[in-house]
Amino acid sequence: VDGAEVYWSEARPDDGGRTQLVRRAADGTVADLLPAGSNARTAVHEYGGGAWWVRDGVVWFTEWADQRLYRLEN
């Protein structure tokens, strides 16, 4: 939870098993945050957790393909 918004990760089996980040805004709208093909996952925390964080509407996530940390402003 970040303010009035709720964020979560969703596994997308129909999209190669990638992990998408999703936000539910205060007005009830739900939106995917990552561009097509991005995968918020890290090899450091294989059992879940630690692949993304949010604060003040800014999301940081680890991209599975290169294991780099990215910043995404909403």
XYZ file of C-alpha atoms in Angstrom:
74
model
C 0.000 0.000 0.000
C 1.282 3.431 -0.930
C -1.066 6.193 0.191
C -4.521 5.472 -1.242
C -3.140 3.105 -3.894
C -2.546 -0.633 -3.676
C 0.230 -2.392 -5.598
C 0.801 -6.095 -6.152
C 2.646 -8.521 -8.406
C 0.854 -10.990 -10.660
C 2.322 -14.063 -12.287
C 1.293 -14.198 -15.944
C 1.475 -17.854 -17.057
C -0.003 -17.036 -20.477
C 2.808 -14.532 -21.032
C 5.801 -16.800 -20.452
C 5.424 -16.792 -16.673
C 6.599 -13.225 -16.276
C 5.704 -11.129 -13.233
C 3.718 -7.964 -13.893
C 3.245 -5.162 -11.363
C -0.315 -3.903 -10.976
C -1.749 -0.800 -9.304
C -5.264 -0.113 -8.052
C -5.748 3.644 -7.845
C -7.923 5.420 -5.296
C -10.699 5.748 -7.897
C -10.787 1.948 -8.344
C -9.060 1.739 -11.723
C -6.575 -1.096 -12.125
C -3.566 -0.828 -14.452
C -0.473 -2.816 -15.374
C 2.674 -0.818 -14.682
C 5.426 -2.589 -16.596
C 5.792 -2.436 -20.363
C 5.082 -5.588 -22.375
C 7.821 -8.154 -21.922
C 9.205 -6.735 -18.663
C 9.483 -9.183 -15.797
C 9.800 -7.984 -12.180
C 11.816 -10.841 -10.763
C 15.208 -11.253 -9.171
C 17.578 -14.200 -8.946
C 18.618 -13.068 -5.467
C 15.222 -13.816 -3.933
C 14.160 -16.944 -5.832
C 11.396 -17.757 -3.354
C 9.646 -14.424 -3.700
C 9.865 -10.961 -2.252
C 12.402 -8.238 -2.770
C 11.977 -7.891 -6.539
C 10.092 -4.600 -6.297
C 9.287 -1.730 -3.953
C 7.036 1.330 -4.054
C 7.034 4.632 -2.200
C 5.356 7.955 -2.987
C 4.174 6.657 -6.353
C 7.649 5.606 -7.495
C 8.258 1.910 -8.204
C 11.694 0.293 -8.175
C 11.949 -3.188 -9.652
C 14.521 -5.711 -10.743
C 14.237 -6.743 -14.403
C 14.730 -10.482 -14.770
C 16.548 -10.268 -18.122
C 19.516 -8.232 -16.853
C 19.047 -8.230 -13.027
C 19.347 -4.433 -12.994
C 17.313 -2.141 -10.774
C 14.892 0.193 -12.594
C 12.882 3.197 -11.440
C 9.372 3.744 -12.778
C 7.403 6.898 -12.001
C 3.640 6.549 -12.238
